[in-house]
Coordinates of C-alpha atoms and ligand atoms in Angstrom, one line a residue:
X1 CA 186.0 87.1 63.3
X2 CA 187.3 84.3 61.3
X3 CA 190.8 83.4 61.2
X4 CA 193.8 81.5 58.9
X5 CA 195.0 78.5 60.9
X6 CA 197.9 79.4 58.8
X7 CA 198.9 83.0 58.4
X8 CA 196.4 84.2 61.0
X9 CA 195.0 87.0 58.7
X10 CA 191.2 88.0 59.4
X11 CA 188.2 88.4 58.0
X12 CA 184.8 89.6 58.6
X13 CA 182.4 86.6 59.5
X14 CA 179.8 88.8 57.5
X15 CA 181.5 87.5 54.3
X16 CA 180.7 84.1 53.1
X17 CA 184.3 83.0 52.4
X18 CA 185.7 79.0 53.3
X19 CA 189.5 79.4 52.8
X20 CA 192.0 81.9 53.4
X21 CA 193.6 83.7 50.7
X22 CA 197.0 82.0 51.1
X23 CA 194.6 78.6 51.0
X24 CA 194.4 78.0 54.8
X25 CA 191.7 76.7 56.9
X26 CA 189.4 79.2 58.6
X27 CA 188.4 79.2 62.1
X28 CA 186.0 81.5 64.2
X29 CA 187.6 83.1 66.9
X30 CA 185.4 83.8 70.0
X31 CA 185.4 86.3 72.1
X32 CA 185.9 84.4 75.6
X33 CA 185.4 87.3 77.7
X34 CA 181.5 87.4 76.8
X35 CA 181.2 83.4 77.5
X36 CA 179.4 82.1 80.1
X37 CA 180.1 79.7 83.1
X38 CA 177.1 77.4 83.0
X39 CA 178.3 73.9 83.3
X40 CA 176.2 72.8 85.7
X41 CA 175.0 69.6 84.3
X42 CA 171.8 70.6 84.0
X43 CA 169.0 71.3 81.0
X44 CA 172.0 69.7 78.6
X45 CA 170.8 70.8 75.2
X46 CA 173.4 72.4 72.5
X47 CA 171.5 75.7 72.4
X48 CA 172.7 76.0 76.2
X49 CA 175.8 77.0 75.1
X50 CA 174.9 79.7 73.3
X51 CA 177.6 82.2 74.2
X52 CA 180.0 80.3 72.7
X53 CA 178.3 80.1 69.2
X54 CA 178.9 82.7 66.4
X55 CA 175.1 83.0 65.5
X56 CA 171.6 83.4 66.4
X57 CA 169.6 80.4 66.8
X58 CA 167.1 80.4 63.3
X59 CA 167.4 76.7 62.5
X60 CA 166.7 73.7 65.4
X61 CA 165.6 70.4 65.8
X62 CA 166.5 70.2 69.3
X63 CA 169.9 69.0 68.6
X64 CA 172.3 67.8 71.5
X65 CA 171.9 66.7 74.9
X66 CA 173.0 63.4 73.7
X67 CA 173.2 60.8 76.3
X68 CA 176.7 59.6 78.2
X69 CA 176.8 56.1 79.1
X70 CA 179.2 54.8 81.7
X71 CA 180.2 50.8 80.1
X72 CA 179.9 48.8 82.8
X73 CA 180.2 45.8 81.6
X74 CA 182.9 46.8 78.5
X75 CA 184.9 48.1 81.3
X76 CA 184.5 45.2 83.3
X77 CA 185.8 42.8 80.5
X78 CA 188.4 45.1 79.0
X79 CA 190.2 45.5 82.4
X80 CA 189.6 49.3 81.8
X81 CA 188.8 51.9 85.1
X82 CA 186.6 54.3 83.4
X83 CA 185.0 54.0 80.2
X84 CA 182.2 56.0 78.8
X85 CA 180.4 56.5 75.7
X86 CA 179.2 59.7 74.2
X87 CA 176.4 58.6 71.9
X88 CA 175.8 60.8 69.1
X89 CA 173.2 58.9 67.1
X90 CA 170.8 59.9 69.9
X91 CA 170.6 63.6 67.5
X92 CA 167.3 64.0 65.9
X93 CA 169.0 63.0 62.2
X94 CA 170.7 60.2 64.4
X95 CA 174.2 61.5 64.1
X96 CA 176.6 64.6 65.1
X97 CA 176.4 66.6 61.9
X98 CA 173.0 68.0 63.2
X99 CA 175.2 70.0 65.5
X100 CA 177.3 71.3 62.7
X101 CA 174.0 72.0 60.8
X102 CA 171.7 73.6 63.5
X103 CA 174.8 76.3 63.1
X104 CA 175.8 76.2 60.0
X105 CA 172.1 76.5 58.4
X106 CA 171.5 79.5 60.6
X107 CA 174.2 80.8 59.2
X108 CA 172.9 80.5 55.6
X109 CA 170.1 82.1 56.6
X110 CA 172.0 84.8 58.5
X111 CA 173.7 85.4 55.4
X112 CA 170.5 85.4 53.0
X113 CA 171.5 82.3 51.3
X114 CA 168.8 80.2 50.1
X115 CA 170.4 77.5 48.4
X116 CA 172.8 75.1 50.1
X117 CA 175.2 72.1 49.1
X118 CA 177.4 69.9 50.5
X119 CA 179.4 66.5 49.6
X120 CA 178.8 63.8 51.7
X121 CA 179.3 60.0 52.4
X122 CA 175.8 59.9 53.6
X123 CA 175.0 61.6 57.4
X124 CA 176.1 65.4 56.3
X125 CA 173.5 64.9 53.4
X126 CA 170.9 63.7 55.8
X127 CA 171.2 66.2 58.3
X128 CA 171.7 69.1 55.7
X129 CA 168.2 68.3 54.4
X130 CA 166.6 67.9 57.2
X131 CA 167.8 71.4 58.5
X132 CA 167.1 72.8 55.2
X133 CA 163.8 71.7 54.9
X134 CA 163.0 73.0 58.3
X135 CA 164.3 76.6 56.9
X136 CA 162.3 76.5 54.0
X137 CA 165.7 76.3 51.5
X138 CA 166.9 74.4 48.7
X139 CA 169.5 71.6 49.8
X140 CA 171.9 70.1 46.8
X141 CA 173.6 66.8 47.8
X142 CA 176.5 65.0 46.3
X143 CA 177.2 61.5 47.2
X144 CA 179.8 58.6 46.2
X145 CA 177.5 56.6 44.0
X146 CA 176.7 53.1 45.2
X147 CA 178.7 54.0 48.4
X148 CA 176.1 55.5 50.4
X149 CA 174.2 53.3 53.8
X150 CA 170.7 52.8 52.7
X151 CA 169.3 54.7 55.7
X152 CA 171.1 57.6 55.1
X153 CA 170.4 58.1 51.5
X154 CA 166.7 57.6 52.4
X155 CA 166.6 60.7 54.9
X156 CA 167.8 62.7 52.1
X157 CA 165.4 61.9 50.0
X158 CA 162.6 62.0 51.6
X159 CA 163.5 65.3 53.8
X160 CA 163.5 66.8 50.1
X161 CA 166.9 67.0 49.5
X162 CA 168.2 67.2 45.4
X163 CA 170.7 64.2 45.8
X164 CA 172.8 63.6 43.1
X165 CA 175.2 60.6 42.7
X166 CA 178.7 61.2 41.8
X167 CA 180.8 58.6 39.9
X168 CA 183.8 58.4 42.2
X169 CA 184.4 59.3 45.9
X170 CA 183.8 61.6 48.4
X171 CA 187.1 63.1 47.5
X172 CA 186.0 63.7 43.9
X173 CA 182.4 65.0 45.0
X174 CA 183.6 67.6 47.7
X175 CA 185.8 68.6 44.4
X176 CA 183.1 69.6 43.3
X177 CA 181.0 71.2 45.4
X178 CA 184.0 73.1 46.5
X179 CA 183.9 74.6 42.7
X180 CA 180.0 75.0 42.9
X181 CA 180.1 77.0 45.9
X182 CA 182.6 79.2 44.5
X183 CA 180.8 79.7 41.2
X184 CA 177.3 78.9 41.4
X185 CA 176.6 81.0 44.5
X186 CA 175.4 78.5 46.5
X187 CA 176.4 77.9 50.1
X188 CA 178.8 74.7 51.4
X189 CA 177.9 73.1 54.4
X190 CA 181.1 70.7 54.5
X191 CA 183.1 71.3 57.5
X192 CA 185.5 73.4 55.6
X193 CA 183.0 76.0 56.4
X194 CA 184.1 76.6 60.3
X195 CA 180.5 77.2 61.5
X196 CA 180.0 73.8 61.0
X197 CA 182.9 73.1 63.5
X198 CA 180.9 75.8 66.2
X199 CA 178.4 73.3 66.2
X200 CA 180.1 70.5 66.7
X201 CA 182.4 71.9 69.3
X202 CA 179.8 71.8 71.7
X203 CA 180.1 67.6 72.2
X204 CA 183.2 68.6 74.3
X205 CA 181.0 71.0 76.5
X206 CA 178.4 68.5 76.9
X207 CA 181.1 65.8 78.2
X208 CA 182.4 67.9 80.7
X209 CA 179.0 69.2 81.6
X210 CA 177.6 65.8 82.1
X211 CA 180.7 64.5 83.4
X212 CA 181.2 67.2 86.0
X213 CA 185.4 66.9 84.8
X214 CA 187.4 66.6 81.8
X215 CA 188.3 63.2 80.9
X216 CA 191.8 61.8 80.0
X217 CA 191.3 60.8 76.3
X218 CA 188.8 61.2 74.0
X219 CA 188.8 58.2 71.2
X220 CA 186.6 58.9 67.8
X221 CA 186.4 58.2 64.1
X222 CA 188.1 60.5 62.0
X223 CA 187.3 61.2 58.2
X224 CA 187.4 64.3 56.8
X225 CA 188.7 65.5 59.9
X226 CA 186.2 68.1 61.0
X227 CA 185.0 66.7 64.2
X228 CA 188.2 66.0 65.9
X229 CA 189.4 69.4 65.6
X230 CA 186.0 71.1 66.6
X231 CA 186.0 68.9 69.6
X232 CA 189.5 70.2 70.5
X233 CA 188.6 73.6 69.9
X234 CA 185.3 73.2 72.2
X235 CA 188.1 71.8 75.1
X236 CA 190.2 74.8 74.5
X237 CA 188.1 77.3 74.8
X238 CA 186.7 76.0 78.5
X239 CA 190.5 75.9 79.1
X240 CA 191.1 79.4 78.1
X241 CA 187.8 80.6 79.5
X242 CA 189.1 79.3 83.2
X243 CA 186.3 77.2 83.4
X244 CA 188.5 73.8 83.2
X245 CA 192.0 73.0 84.4
X246 CA 193.4 70.2 82.3
X247 CA 192.8 69.4 78.8
X248 CA 192.2 65.7 77.3
X249 CA 194.5 63.8 74.7
X250 CA 192.5 63.6 71.4
X251 CA 193.1 59.8 69.8
X252 CA 191.8 59.9 66.2
X253 CA 190.7 56.6 64.6
X254 CA 190.6 55.9 60.8
X255 CA 189.7 52.7 59.0
X256 CA 192.5 50.5 57.3
X257 CA 191.7 51.0 54.2
X258 CA 191.4 54.8 54.7
X259 CA 194.1 56.0 56.4
X260 CA 196.3 58.7 55.3
X261 CA 196.9 61.0 58.8
X262 CA 197.5 57.4 60.4
X263 CA 200.3 56.7 58.0
X264 CA 201.8 60.4 57.9
X265 CA 201.5 60.2 61.8
X266 CA 203.1 56.9 62.5
X267 CA 205.9 56.9 59.7
X268 CA 206.7 60.7 60.4
X269 CA 205.9 61.7 57.1
X270 CA 204.1 64.2 55.4
X271 CA 200.6 63.5 55.0
X272 CA 199.7 62.1 51.8
X273 CA 196.0 61.6 50.5
X274 CA 195.3 58.2 49.8
X275 CA 193.7 57.9 46.0
X276 CA 191.3 54.8 46.5
X277 CA 189.9 54.8 49.9
X278 CA 188.0 52.0 50.9
X279 CA 186.2 50.4 54.4
X280 CA 182.9 49.0 55.1
X281 CA 182.7 52.0 57.2
X282 CA 181.6 53.9 54.5
X283 CA 181.1 57.3 56.7
X284 CA 185.0 57.4 56.7
X285 CA 185.7 56.3 53.5
X286 CA 187.8 59.3 52.4
X287 CA 191.1 59.8 51.3
X288 CA 192.0 63.5 51.5
X289 CA 190.4 64.9 54.9
X290 CA 190.0 68.4 54.2
X291 CA 190.5 69.3 57.6
X292 CA 193.7 67.0 58.2
X293 CA 195.5 70.2 59.4
X294 CA 193.2 70.9 62.1
X295 CA 193.0 67.6 63.1
X296 CA 196.9 67.4 62.9
X297 CA 196.9 70.0 65.3
X298 CA 194.3 69.3 67.8
X299 CA 196.3 65.5 68.0
X300 CA 200.0 67.0 68.4
X301 CA 198.7 69.9 70.9
X302 CA 196.7 67.6 73.2
X303 CA 199.7 64.5 73.0
X304 CA 197.3 62.2 71.0
X305 CA 197.7 60.0 68.3
X306 CA 196.2 58.2 65.4
X307 CA 195.7 55.0 64.8
X308 CA 193.9 52.4 62.2
X309 CA 191.7 49.9 62.4
X310 CA 190.8 46.5 60.4
X311 CA 187.2 46.2 58.9
X312 CA 187.0 43.1 60.7
X313 CA 187.9 45.2 64.0
X314 CA 184.9 48.0 63.4
X315 CA 182.9 45.0 62.9
X316 CA 183.5 43.3 65.8
X317 CA 183.0 46.2 67.9
X318 CA 180.2 47.1 66.6
X319 CA 178.6 43.7 67.9
X320 CA 180.5 44.0 71.2
X321 CA 179.0 47.4 72.0
X322 CA 175.1 46.5 70.7
X323 CA 175.5 42.9 72.8
X324 CA 176.9 44.0 76.1
X325 CA 175.8 47.6 76.5
X326 CA 172.9 47.9 74.1
X327 CA 174.0 50.5 71.8
X328 CA 173.6 50.5 68.4
X329 CA 176.2 52.3 66.3
X330 CA 176.8 52.4 62.6
X331 CA 180.5 50.9 61.4
X332 CA 182.2 54.2 61.4
X333 CA 181.2 54.7 65.3
X334 CA 182.1 51.5 66.2
X335 CA 186.0 52.6 65.2
X336 CA 186.3 54.3 68.4
X337 CA 185.8 51.0 70.7
X338 CA 187.8 49.4 68.2
X339 CA 190.5 51.4 68.0
X340 CA 190.2 51.4 72.2
X341 CA 190.5 48.0 72.4
X342 CA 193.4 47.5 69.5
X343 CA 195.6 50.2 71.4
X344 CA 195.0 48.3 74.9
X345 CA 196.3 45.6 73.6
X346 CA 199.5 47.4 72.0
X347 CA 200.2 48.9 75.7
X348 CA 199.5 52.2 74.1
X349 CA 197.1 53.4 76.4
X350 CA 196.8 53.6 80.1
X351 CA 193.8 51.2 81.8
X352 CA 193.8 53.2 84.7
X353 CA 192.9 56.6 83.1
X354 CA 189.6 57.5 81.7
X355 CA 188.1 57.4 78.3
X356 CA 185.0 58.7 76.7
X357 CA 184.5 57.0 73.0
X358 CA 182.4 59.1 70.7
X359 CA 179.6 57.0 68.6
X360 CA 179.1 59.6 66.0
X361 CA 176.1 57.8 64.1
X362 CA 172.9 55.4 64.7
X363 CA 173.4 51.6 63.6
X364 CA 169.5 51.6 61.8
X365 CA 171.6 53.8 59.2
X366 CA 173.3 50.9 57.9
X367 CA 171.7 48.1 58.6
X368 CA 172.8 45.9 55.7
X369 CA 176.0 44.5 57.3
X370 CA 174.5 42.9 59.6
X371 CA 171.7 41.2 58.1
X372 CA 173.9 40.2 55.6
X373 CA 176.3 38.3 58.0
X374 CA 173.2 36.7 59.7
X375 CA 171.1 33.5 58.5
X376 CA 167.8 33.7 59.9
X377 CA 166.3 30.8 60.9
X378 CA 163.6 28.9 58.7
X379 CA 160.4 30.4 59.9
X380 CA 158.5 28.3 62.2
X381 CA 154.4 27.5 62.1
X382 CA 152.4 29.7 64.6
X383 CA 152.1 27.3 67.3
X384 CA 153.1 27.0 70.9
X385 CA 154.4 23.4 69.7
X386 CA 156.6 24.7 67.2
X387 CA 158.1 27.6 69.2
X388 CA 159.0 25.2 71.7
X389 CA 160.9 22.8 69.8
X390 CA 163.6 26.0 68.6
X391 CA 163.2 26.8 72.5
Ligands
LIG1 N1 181.5 58.9 61.9 C1 180.4 59.1 61.1 C2 179.0 58.2 61.5 C3 180.5 60.1 59.7 O1 179.3 59.7 59.2 C4 181.7 60.8 60.0 C5 181.8 61.6 58.5 C6 182.6 60.3 60.4 C7 182.4 59.7 62.0 C8 183.9 61.5 60.6 O2 183.7 62.6 60.9 O3 184.6 64.1 58.9 O4 184.5 65.1 60.7 O5 186.2 63.3 60.6 N2 180.5 61.7 57.7 C9 180.8 63.0 56.6 C10 179.8 63.0 56.0 C11 181.9 62.8 56.0 O6 179.5 63.3 54.6 O7 178.1 62.5 56.7 P1 184.8 63.7 60.3

C-alpha cells in the first residue's frame, strides 16, 4: 500500500502514481509482520533483504553488498573514536542509484511500462540507462546542459538511453519530467517515485548487517533529498520490526551554493527553494529538493542536523579520503567527510561516538577537476638515467 506522508490517504501499489491528490509525497507501507530477521553479517547483497522490498526481483545487476571500511588513518588524524565509510561507488554503475533502480525498474516491468524517464545530475541517468538496457525497455534522461560530469554522460550514452540536455538546471529538468510522466505515459524514476527509496533503504540494512550494531550517526550528501529519507526509513523499519533498539542521528550535508535545507534548518525559517544553485559537486547542484519534507522529518525525528560545506572543503576532503584511505569518490560524496570535519571543528559533534559516512558515487565518474588542478611534470626520456634524475 502507498500512503501520503501529509494527509495519510492510501492508494494501491498497482496504480501508477507519484503523489497524493493533496500534493503530498507518498511512501510504501511495509507489512513488518512478514519481514525476516536475517541480519547475520553473511552474504550481503541488496536482494538478501527481499522480505522488506515491495517488488519481485526482475531486473538486477547484482547491486548492493558494498564495502564498509573502518577509516583507521583518518580516525587517528581527526582524533575520532570510530569512523567508517560505506562506499556506494562500488555498485554496478558506480553509485547508490543502482539500489533504487533495481527496484524501480523491476516495478516498471511489473506495471507493464515499456518507457521510463528521469531528470538527473548524472548518476540517476547512468543507472536508469543501465537497468533499462538490462530490462530491454526504452529510457529517456534529461540532464542540465553542460553541468553533468563526463563519465556519467558517457555511461548514459553507452547504455543506450535517449539523452536530452536541457537549457536549465536539474530543477528545471525535473519539472519537465514530472509533466511528461503525467501527460505522455512514461514511467518516472526520479526519487519522488516511492519505489526508488525502497531500494535505497537497504543501505541502512547493510550497515547494521555489516557492523552488527547501529552507529550513532550517519552522515551523507543531500541533493534531491531522497537518499537521506530512504536510509532513515530503513532504520525505522528495523526498529519497528524489533530487530534494533536504537536509531542513528541523520546528518545531511549540502554544498554551500545549493543549500536550501541548511538555510531553513539553521534560521528556523520555512523551506524556500534556491533559484540558482551552484557547486563543483554537480551531483548535488539542486535548489529545490523534491523530497525535502521527508528529509526534514528524518533529521528532526532522529535528532540530527543539516550543515553545508564550501567547494574548497569538498575538494580537500576528496583528496584526503583518497590519499589517506585509498578511497576515490566524486566531489558530492566527499561532502560527507567535509561535513564531519567542519562539524568537529565547530564542536557540534561528539568525537567519542561512531560515524558512518556514506560515499555515494565513484571518483572516476568526474575526474576533470582533479586533472585541471594538477600539473603533470614534463615527459622524461624512456631511460633509467632520466628516471634516476627525477627520483
Ligand atoms: N551523491 C551523489 C553522487 C548523487 O549523484 C546524488 C544525487 C546525491 C549524492 C544526493 O542524493 O538526491 O538522494 O539527496 N544525484 C541525483 C542524480 C540527483 O540525478 O543523479 P539525493
